[in-house]
Coordinates of C-alpha atoms in Angstrom, one line a residue:
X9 CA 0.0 0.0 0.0
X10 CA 3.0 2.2 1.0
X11 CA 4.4 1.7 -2.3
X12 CA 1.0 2.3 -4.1
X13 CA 0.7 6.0 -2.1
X14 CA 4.5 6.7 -3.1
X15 CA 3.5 6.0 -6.8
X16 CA 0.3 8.2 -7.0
X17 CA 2.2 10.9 -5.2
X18 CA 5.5 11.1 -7.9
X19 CA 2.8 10.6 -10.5
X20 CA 1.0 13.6 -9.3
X21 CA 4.1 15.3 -8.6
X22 CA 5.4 14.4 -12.2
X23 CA 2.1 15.3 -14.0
X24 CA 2.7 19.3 -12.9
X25 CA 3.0 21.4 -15.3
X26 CA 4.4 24.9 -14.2
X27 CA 3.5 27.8 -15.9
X28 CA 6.1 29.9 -13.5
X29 CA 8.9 29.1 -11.1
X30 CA 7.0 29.2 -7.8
X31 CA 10.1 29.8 -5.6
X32 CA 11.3 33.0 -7.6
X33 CA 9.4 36.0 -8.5
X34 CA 10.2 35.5 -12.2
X35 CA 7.3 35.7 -14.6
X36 CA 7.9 33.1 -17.6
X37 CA 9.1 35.7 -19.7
X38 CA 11.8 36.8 -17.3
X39 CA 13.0 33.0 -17.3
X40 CA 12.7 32.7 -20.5
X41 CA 14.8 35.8 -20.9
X42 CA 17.4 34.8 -18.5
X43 CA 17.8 30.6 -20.2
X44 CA 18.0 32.7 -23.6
X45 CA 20.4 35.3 -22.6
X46 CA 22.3 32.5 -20.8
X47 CA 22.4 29.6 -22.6
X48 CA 25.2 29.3 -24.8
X49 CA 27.7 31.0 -22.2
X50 CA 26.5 27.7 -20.2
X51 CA 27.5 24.9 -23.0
X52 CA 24.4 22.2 -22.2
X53 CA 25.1 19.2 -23.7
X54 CA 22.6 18.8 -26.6
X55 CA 20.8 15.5 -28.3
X56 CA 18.9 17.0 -31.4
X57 CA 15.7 15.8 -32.8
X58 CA 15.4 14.7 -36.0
X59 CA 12.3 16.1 -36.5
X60 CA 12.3 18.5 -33.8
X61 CA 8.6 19.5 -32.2
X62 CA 10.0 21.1 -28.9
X63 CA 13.5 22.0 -27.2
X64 CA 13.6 21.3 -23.8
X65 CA 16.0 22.4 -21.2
X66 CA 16.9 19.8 -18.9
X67 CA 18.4 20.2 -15.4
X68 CA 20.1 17.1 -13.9
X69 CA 22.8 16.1 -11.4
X70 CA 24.5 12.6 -11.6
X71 CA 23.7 11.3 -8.6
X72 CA 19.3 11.4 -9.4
X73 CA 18.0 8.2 -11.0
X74 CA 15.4 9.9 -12.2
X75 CA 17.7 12.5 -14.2
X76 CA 19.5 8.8 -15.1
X77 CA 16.4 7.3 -16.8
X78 CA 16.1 10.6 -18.6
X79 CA 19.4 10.7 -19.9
X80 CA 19.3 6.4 -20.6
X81 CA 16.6 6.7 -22.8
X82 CA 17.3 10.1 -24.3
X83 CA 17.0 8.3 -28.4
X84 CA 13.1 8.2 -26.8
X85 CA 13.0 11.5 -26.4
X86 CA 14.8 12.9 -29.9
X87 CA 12.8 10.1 -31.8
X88 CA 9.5 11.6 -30.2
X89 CA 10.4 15.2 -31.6
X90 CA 12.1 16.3 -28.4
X91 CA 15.8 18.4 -28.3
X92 CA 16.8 17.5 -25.3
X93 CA 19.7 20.1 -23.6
X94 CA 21.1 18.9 -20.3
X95 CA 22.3 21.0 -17.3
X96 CA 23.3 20.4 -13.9
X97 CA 21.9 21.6 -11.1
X98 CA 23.6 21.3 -7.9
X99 CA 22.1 20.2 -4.9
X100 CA 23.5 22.4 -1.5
X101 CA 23.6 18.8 0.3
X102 CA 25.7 17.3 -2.2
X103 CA 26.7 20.6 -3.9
X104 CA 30.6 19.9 -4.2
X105 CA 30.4 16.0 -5.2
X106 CA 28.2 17.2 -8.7
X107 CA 30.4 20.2 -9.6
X108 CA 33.5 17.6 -9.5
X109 CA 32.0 14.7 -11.1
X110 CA 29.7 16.9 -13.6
X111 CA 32.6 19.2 -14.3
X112 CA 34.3 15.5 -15.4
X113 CA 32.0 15.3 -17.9
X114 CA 32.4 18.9 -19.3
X115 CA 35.6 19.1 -19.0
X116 CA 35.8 15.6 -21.6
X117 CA 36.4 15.4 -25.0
X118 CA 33.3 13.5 -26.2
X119 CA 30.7 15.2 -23.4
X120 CA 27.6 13.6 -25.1
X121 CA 29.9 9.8 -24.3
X122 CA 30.8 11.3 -21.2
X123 CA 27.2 12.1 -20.1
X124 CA 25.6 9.1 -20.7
X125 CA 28.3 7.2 -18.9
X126 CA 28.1 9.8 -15.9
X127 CA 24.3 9.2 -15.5
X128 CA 24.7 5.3 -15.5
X129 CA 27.4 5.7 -12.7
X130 CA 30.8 5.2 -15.2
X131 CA 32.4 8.8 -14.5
X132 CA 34.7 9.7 -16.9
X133 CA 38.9 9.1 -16.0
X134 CA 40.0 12.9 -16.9
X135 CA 39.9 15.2 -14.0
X136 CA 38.3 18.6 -14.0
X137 CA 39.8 22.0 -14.6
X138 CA 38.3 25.2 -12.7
X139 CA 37.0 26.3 -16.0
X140 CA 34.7 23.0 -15.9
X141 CA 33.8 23.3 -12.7
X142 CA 32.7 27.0 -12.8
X143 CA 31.1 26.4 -15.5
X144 CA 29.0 23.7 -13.4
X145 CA 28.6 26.0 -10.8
X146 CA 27.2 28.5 -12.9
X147 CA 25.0 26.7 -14.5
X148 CA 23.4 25.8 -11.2
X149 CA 23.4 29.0 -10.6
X150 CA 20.9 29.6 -13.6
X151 CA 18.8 26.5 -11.5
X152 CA 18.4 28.8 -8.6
X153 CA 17.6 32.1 -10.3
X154 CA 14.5 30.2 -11.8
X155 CA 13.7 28.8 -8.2
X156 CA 15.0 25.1 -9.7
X157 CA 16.1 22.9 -6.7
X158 CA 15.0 19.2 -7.8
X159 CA 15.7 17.0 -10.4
X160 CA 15.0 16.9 -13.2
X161 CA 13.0 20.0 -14.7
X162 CA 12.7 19.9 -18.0
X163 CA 11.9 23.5 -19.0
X164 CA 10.0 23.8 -22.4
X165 CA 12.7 26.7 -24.3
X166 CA 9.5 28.8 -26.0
X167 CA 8.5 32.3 -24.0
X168 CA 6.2 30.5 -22.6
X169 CA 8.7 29.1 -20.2
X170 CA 6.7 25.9 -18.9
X171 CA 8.3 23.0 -16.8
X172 CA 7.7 19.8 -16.4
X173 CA 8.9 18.0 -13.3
X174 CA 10.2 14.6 -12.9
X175 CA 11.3 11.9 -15.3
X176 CA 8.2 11.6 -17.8
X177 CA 7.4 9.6 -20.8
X178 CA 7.9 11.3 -24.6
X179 CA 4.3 10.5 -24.9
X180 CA 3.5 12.3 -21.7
X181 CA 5.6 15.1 -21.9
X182 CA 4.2 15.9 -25.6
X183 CA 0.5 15.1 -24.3
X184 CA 1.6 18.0 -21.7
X185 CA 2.3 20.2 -24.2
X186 CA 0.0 20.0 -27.0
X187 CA -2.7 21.5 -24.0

């Protein structure tokens, strides 16, 4: 039963749709001002759609196995019409452990390798530089301007700035969407 009431309650928690980022005052343009203006300073590691219907901004850290599943069955995601640009956010509990291991991955030659890897617990053997790990650090720092502090959020990258929380199906997420 316990495990039933856990279900409904990430299901419910997954099925949110956000118009705004509760914990900020930002209005979805301002977020969608503040991903646009600092998105490519930030370097997310992208999968492109083929046939793209959406782009989707998605915050992770490496040590969520919800962000894992996300990242595991990215071909999903890009197959569904979904571009799907990851990342990190860093949690304050585990804040210093992400920016190393995630500034790993940056800081690799092949990051897109190095990502999927990451999320499935293989870390990457190069160490990081403290170009990769501010780099990390700032973009957690875009997290917390738009009042992100769980993983993942996948913010929708249109001015509408909507977000969908939680690991969610293709199918669900474009369902979500098409509302």
């Amino acid at each position: 039963m316990m495990k039933g009431i856990m279900k409904m309650m990430l299901a419910i928690l997954c099925a949110t749709s956000l118009s705004t980022f509760a914990a900020t005052d930002n209005t979805p343009q301002d977020a969608f001002n503040d991903i646009t203006r600092s998105l490519a300073d930030l370097q997310p590691i992208t999968f492109q759609a083929p046939a793209e219907k959406y782009k989707l901004l998605v915050f992770i850290d490496n040590q969520c196995i919800y962000c894992s599943n996300v990242v595991k069955n990215v071909k999903q995601y890009t197959d569904a019409g979904l571009t799907m640009s990851f990342l990190t956010v860093a949690p304050s509990a585990i804040r210093d452990s992400v920016i190393e291991d995630m500034g790993r991955v940056w800081c690799s030659a092949d990051k897109v390798k190095s990502l999927q890897q990451a999320m499935a617990g293989f870390l990457p053997n190069n160490d990081t530089t403290t170009a990769c790990s501010d780099l990390i650090a700032r973009q957690s720092a875009l997290a917390e301007r738009l009042g992100i502090s769980i993983t993942p959020v996948m913010v929708v990258i249109e001015p509408e700035s909507r977000s969908i929380i939680g690991s969610q199906s293709p199918a669900a997420i474009l369902a979500t969407l098409k509302r």
